[in-house]
XYZ file of N, CA and C in Angstrom:
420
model
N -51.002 164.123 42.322
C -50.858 164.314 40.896
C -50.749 165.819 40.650
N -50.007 166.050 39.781
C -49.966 167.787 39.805
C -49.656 167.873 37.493
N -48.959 168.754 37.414
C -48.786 169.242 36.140
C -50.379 169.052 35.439
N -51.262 170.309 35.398
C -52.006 169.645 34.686
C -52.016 170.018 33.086
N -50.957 170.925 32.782
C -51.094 170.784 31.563
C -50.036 169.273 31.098
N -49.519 168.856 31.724
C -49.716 167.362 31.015
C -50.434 165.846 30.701
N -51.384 166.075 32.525
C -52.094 166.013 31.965
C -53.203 166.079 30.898
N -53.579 167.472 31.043
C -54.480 167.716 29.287
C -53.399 167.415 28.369
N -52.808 167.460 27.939
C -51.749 167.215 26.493
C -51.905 165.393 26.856
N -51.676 164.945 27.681
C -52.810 163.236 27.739
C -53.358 162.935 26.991
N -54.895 163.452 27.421
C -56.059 163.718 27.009
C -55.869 163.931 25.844
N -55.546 165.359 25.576
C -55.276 165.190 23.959
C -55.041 164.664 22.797
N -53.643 163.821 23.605
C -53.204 162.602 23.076
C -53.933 161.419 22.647
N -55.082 161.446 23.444
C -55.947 159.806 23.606
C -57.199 160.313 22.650
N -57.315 161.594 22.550
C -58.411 162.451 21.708
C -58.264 162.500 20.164
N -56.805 162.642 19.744
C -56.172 162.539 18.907
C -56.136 161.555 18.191
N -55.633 160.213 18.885
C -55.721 158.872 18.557
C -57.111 158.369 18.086
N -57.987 158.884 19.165
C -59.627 158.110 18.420
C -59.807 159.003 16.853
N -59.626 160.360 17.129
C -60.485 160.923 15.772
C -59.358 159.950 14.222
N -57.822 160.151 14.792
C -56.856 158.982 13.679
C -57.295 157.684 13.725
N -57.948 156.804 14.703
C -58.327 155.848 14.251
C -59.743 155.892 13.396
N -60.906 156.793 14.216
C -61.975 156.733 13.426
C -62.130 157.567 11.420
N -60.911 158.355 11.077
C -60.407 159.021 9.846
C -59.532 157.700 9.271
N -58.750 156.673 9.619
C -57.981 155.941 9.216
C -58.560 155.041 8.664
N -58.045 154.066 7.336
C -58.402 152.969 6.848
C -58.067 151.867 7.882
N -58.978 150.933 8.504
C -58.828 149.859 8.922
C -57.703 149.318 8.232
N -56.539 148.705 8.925
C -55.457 148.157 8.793
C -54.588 148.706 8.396
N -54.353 149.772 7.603
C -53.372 150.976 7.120
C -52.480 150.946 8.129
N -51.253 151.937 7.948
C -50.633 152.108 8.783
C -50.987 153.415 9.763
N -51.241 153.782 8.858
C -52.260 155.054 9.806
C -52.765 154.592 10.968
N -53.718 153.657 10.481
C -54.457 153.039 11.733
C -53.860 152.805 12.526
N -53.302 151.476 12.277
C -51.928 151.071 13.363
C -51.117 152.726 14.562
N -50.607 153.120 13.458
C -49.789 154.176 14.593
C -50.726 154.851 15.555
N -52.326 154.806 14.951
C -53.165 156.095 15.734
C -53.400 155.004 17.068
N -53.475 153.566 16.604
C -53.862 153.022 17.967
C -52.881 152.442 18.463
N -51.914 152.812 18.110
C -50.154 152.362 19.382
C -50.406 153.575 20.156
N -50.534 154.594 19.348
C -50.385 156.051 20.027
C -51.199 156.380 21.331
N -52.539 156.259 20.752
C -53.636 155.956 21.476
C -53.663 155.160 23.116
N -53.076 153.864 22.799
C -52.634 152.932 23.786
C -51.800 153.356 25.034
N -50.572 154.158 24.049
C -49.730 154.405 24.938
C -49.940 155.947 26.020
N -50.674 156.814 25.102
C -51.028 157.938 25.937
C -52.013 157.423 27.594
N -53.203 156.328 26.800
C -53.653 155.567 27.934
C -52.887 155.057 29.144
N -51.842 154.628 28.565
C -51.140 154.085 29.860
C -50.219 155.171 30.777
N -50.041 156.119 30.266
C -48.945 157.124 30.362
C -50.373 158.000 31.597
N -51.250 158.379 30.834
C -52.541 159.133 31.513
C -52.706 158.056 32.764
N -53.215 156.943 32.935
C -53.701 155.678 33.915
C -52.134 155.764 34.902
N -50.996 155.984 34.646
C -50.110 156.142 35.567
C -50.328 157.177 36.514
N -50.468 158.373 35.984
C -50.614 159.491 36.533
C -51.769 159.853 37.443
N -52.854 158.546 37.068
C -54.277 159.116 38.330
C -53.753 158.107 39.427
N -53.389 156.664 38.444
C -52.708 155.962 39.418
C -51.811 156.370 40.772
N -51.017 157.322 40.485
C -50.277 157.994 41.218
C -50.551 158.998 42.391
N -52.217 159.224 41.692
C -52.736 160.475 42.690
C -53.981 159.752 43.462
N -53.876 158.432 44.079
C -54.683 157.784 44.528
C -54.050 157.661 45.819
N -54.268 157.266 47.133
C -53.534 157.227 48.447
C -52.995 155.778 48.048
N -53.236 155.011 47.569
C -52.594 153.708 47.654
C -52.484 153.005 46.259
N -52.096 152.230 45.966
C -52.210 151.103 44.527
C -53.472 150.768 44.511
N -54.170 150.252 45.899
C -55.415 149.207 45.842
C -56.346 150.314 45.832
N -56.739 151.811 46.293
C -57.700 152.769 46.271
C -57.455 152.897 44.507
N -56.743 152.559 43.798
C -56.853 152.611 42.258
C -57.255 151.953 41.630
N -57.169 150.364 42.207
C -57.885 149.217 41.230
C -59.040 149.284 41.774
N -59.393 149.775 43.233
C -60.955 149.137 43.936
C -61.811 150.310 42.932
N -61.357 151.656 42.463
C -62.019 152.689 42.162
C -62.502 152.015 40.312
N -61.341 151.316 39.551
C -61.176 151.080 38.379
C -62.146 149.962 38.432
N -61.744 148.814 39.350
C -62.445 147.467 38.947
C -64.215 147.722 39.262
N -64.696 149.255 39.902
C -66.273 149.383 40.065
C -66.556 149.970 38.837
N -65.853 150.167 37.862
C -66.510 151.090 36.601
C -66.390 150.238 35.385
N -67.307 149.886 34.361
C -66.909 149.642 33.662
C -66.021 150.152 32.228
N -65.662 151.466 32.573
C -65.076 151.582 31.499
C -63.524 151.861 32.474
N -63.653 152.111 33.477
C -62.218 151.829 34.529
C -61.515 150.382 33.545
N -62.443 149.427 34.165
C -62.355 147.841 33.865
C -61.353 147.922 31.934
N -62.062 148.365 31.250
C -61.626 149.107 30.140
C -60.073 149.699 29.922
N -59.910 150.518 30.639
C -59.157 151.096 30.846
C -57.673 149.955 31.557
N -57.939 149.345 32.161
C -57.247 148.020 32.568
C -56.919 147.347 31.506
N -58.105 146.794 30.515
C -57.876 145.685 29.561
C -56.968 146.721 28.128
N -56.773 148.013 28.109
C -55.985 148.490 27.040
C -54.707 148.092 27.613
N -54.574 148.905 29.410
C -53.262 148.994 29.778
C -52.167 147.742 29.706
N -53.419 146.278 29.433
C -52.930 144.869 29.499
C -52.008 144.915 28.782
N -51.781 145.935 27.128
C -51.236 145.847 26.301
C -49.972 146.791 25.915
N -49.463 147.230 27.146
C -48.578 148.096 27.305
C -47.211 147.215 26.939
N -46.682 148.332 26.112
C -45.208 147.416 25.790
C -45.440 146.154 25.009
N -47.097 146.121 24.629
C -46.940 145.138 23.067
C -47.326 146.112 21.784
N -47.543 145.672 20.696
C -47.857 146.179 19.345
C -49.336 146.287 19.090
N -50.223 147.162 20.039
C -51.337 147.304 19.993
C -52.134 146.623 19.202
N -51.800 147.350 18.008
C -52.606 147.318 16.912
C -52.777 145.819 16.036
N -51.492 144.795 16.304
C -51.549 143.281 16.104
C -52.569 142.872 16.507
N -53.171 143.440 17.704
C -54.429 142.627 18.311
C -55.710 143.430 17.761
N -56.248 143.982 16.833
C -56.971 144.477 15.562
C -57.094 143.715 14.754
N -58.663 143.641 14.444
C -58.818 143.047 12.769
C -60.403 143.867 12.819
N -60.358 144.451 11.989
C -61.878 144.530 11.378
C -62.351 146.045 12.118
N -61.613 146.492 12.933
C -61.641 147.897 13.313
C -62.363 146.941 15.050
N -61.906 145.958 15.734
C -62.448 145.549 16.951
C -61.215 145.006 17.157
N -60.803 144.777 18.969
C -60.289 143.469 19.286
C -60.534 142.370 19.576
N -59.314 141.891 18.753
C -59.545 140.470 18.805
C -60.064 139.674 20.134
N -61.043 138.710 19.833
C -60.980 138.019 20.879
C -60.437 137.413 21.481
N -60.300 137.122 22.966
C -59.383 136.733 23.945
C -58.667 135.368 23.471
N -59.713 135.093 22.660
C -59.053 133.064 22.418
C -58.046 132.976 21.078
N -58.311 134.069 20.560
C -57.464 133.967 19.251
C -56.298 133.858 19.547
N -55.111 132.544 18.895
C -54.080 132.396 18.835
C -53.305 133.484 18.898
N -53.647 134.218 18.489
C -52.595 135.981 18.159
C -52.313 136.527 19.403
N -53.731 136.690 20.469
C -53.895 137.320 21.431
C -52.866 136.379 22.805
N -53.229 134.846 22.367
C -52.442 133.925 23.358
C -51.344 133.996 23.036
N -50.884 134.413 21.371
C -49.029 134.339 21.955
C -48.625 135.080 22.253
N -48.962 136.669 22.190
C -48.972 138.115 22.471
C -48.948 138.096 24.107
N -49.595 137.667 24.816
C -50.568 138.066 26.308
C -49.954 136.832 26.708
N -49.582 137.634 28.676
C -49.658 136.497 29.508
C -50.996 136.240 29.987
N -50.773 134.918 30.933
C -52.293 134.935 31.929
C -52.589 136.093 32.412
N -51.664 137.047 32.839
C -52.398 138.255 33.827
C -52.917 138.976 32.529
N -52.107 139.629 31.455
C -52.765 140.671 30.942
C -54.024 140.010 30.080
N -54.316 138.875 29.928
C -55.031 138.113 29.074
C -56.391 138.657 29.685
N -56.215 138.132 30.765
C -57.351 138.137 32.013
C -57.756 139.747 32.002
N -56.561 140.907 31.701
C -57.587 142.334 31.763
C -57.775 142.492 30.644
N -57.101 142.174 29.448
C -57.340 141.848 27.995
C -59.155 141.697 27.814
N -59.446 140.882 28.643
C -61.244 140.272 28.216
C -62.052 141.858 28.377
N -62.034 142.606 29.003
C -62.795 143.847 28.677
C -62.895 144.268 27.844
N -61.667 144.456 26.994
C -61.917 145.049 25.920
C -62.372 143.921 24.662
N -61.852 142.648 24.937
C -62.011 141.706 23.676
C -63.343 141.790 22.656
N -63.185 141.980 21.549
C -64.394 142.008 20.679
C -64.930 142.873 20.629
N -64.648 144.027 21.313
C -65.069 145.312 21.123
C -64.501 146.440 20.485
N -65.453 147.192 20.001
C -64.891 148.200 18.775
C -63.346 148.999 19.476
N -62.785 149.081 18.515
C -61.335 149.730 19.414
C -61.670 151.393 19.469
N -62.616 152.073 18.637
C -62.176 153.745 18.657
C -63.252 153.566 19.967
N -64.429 153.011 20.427
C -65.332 153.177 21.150
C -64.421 152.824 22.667
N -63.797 151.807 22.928
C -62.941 151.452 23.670
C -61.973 152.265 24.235
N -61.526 153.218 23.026
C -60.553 154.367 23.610
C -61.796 155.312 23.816
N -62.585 155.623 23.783
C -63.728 156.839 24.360
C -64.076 156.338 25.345
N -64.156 154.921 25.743
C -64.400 154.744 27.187
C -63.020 154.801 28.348
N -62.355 154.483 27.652
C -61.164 155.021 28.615
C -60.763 156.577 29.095
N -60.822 157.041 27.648
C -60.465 158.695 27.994
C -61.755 159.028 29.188
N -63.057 158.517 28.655
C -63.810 159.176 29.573
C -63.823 158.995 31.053
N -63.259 157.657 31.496
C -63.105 157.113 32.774
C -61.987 158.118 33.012
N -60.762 158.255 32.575
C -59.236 158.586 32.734
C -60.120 160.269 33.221
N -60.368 160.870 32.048
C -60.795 162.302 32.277
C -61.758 162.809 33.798
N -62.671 161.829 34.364
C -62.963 161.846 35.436
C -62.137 161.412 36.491
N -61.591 160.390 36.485
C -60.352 160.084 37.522
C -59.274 161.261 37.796
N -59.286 162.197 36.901
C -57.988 163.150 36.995
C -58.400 163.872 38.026
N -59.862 164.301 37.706
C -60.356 165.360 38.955
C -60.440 164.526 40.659
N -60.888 163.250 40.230
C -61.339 162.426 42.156
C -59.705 162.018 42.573
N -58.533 161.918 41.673
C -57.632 160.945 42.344
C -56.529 161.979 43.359
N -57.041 163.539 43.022
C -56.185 164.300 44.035
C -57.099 164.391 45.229
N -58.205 164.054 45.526
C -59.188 164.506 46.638
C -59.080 163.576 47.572
């Protein structure tokens, strides 16, 4: 993994998104964009440690021991959908809700459950914080 100022501009990105979701009116559009935004910096950041790991599987074995790794999985489930559809009440939706089943396959459903029902700005602070430590272990 190298560039690290894009990495930090990441970070930033995912830093950005929580303080717009936690300043935003629940359901606004505000909201919405801060947690597409949010989402997508996550996945964009999770590529990049991904990348600086010796293998694919030294990335999930490192992710699936943490729980906010685990976290970090159940946002990425939602890559290339409309984040913020799966929101109500400033949490995500739970895994069983019709919304989430027509949205989600079996696989992302299944990393989907980490985050389910849990507050979404707290959810992105557990990711950045996993992501922000992974940046430093995944070149070593």
């Amino acid at each position: 993994m190298s560039d690290p100022e894009y990495l930090a501009t990441l970070l930033s990105a995912i830093d950005g998104g929580i303080a717009r979701i936690s300043a935003a009116e629940s359901g606004s559009d505000e909201y919405a964009s801060a947690i597409d935004d949010a989402a997508d910096a996550v996945f964009r950041l999770r590529e990049k440690v991904k990348a600086g790991y010796s293998g694919k599987k030294a990335y999930y074995l490192a992710a699936s021991t943490d729980p906010k790794g685990i976290r970090v999985e159940g946002i990425s489930a939602l890559h290339g959908k409309r984040a913020h559809e799966l929101v109500r009440d400033g949490g995500w939706m739970h895994a069983d809700s019709s919304t989430v089943l027509e949205a989600l396959d079996d696989d992302r459903i299944s990393r989907y459950h980490a985050i389910a029902g849990r507050g979404v700005a707290q959810t992105f602070r557990d990711a950045r914080e996993y992501l922000a430590a992974a940046v430093a272990l995944a070149d070593k």
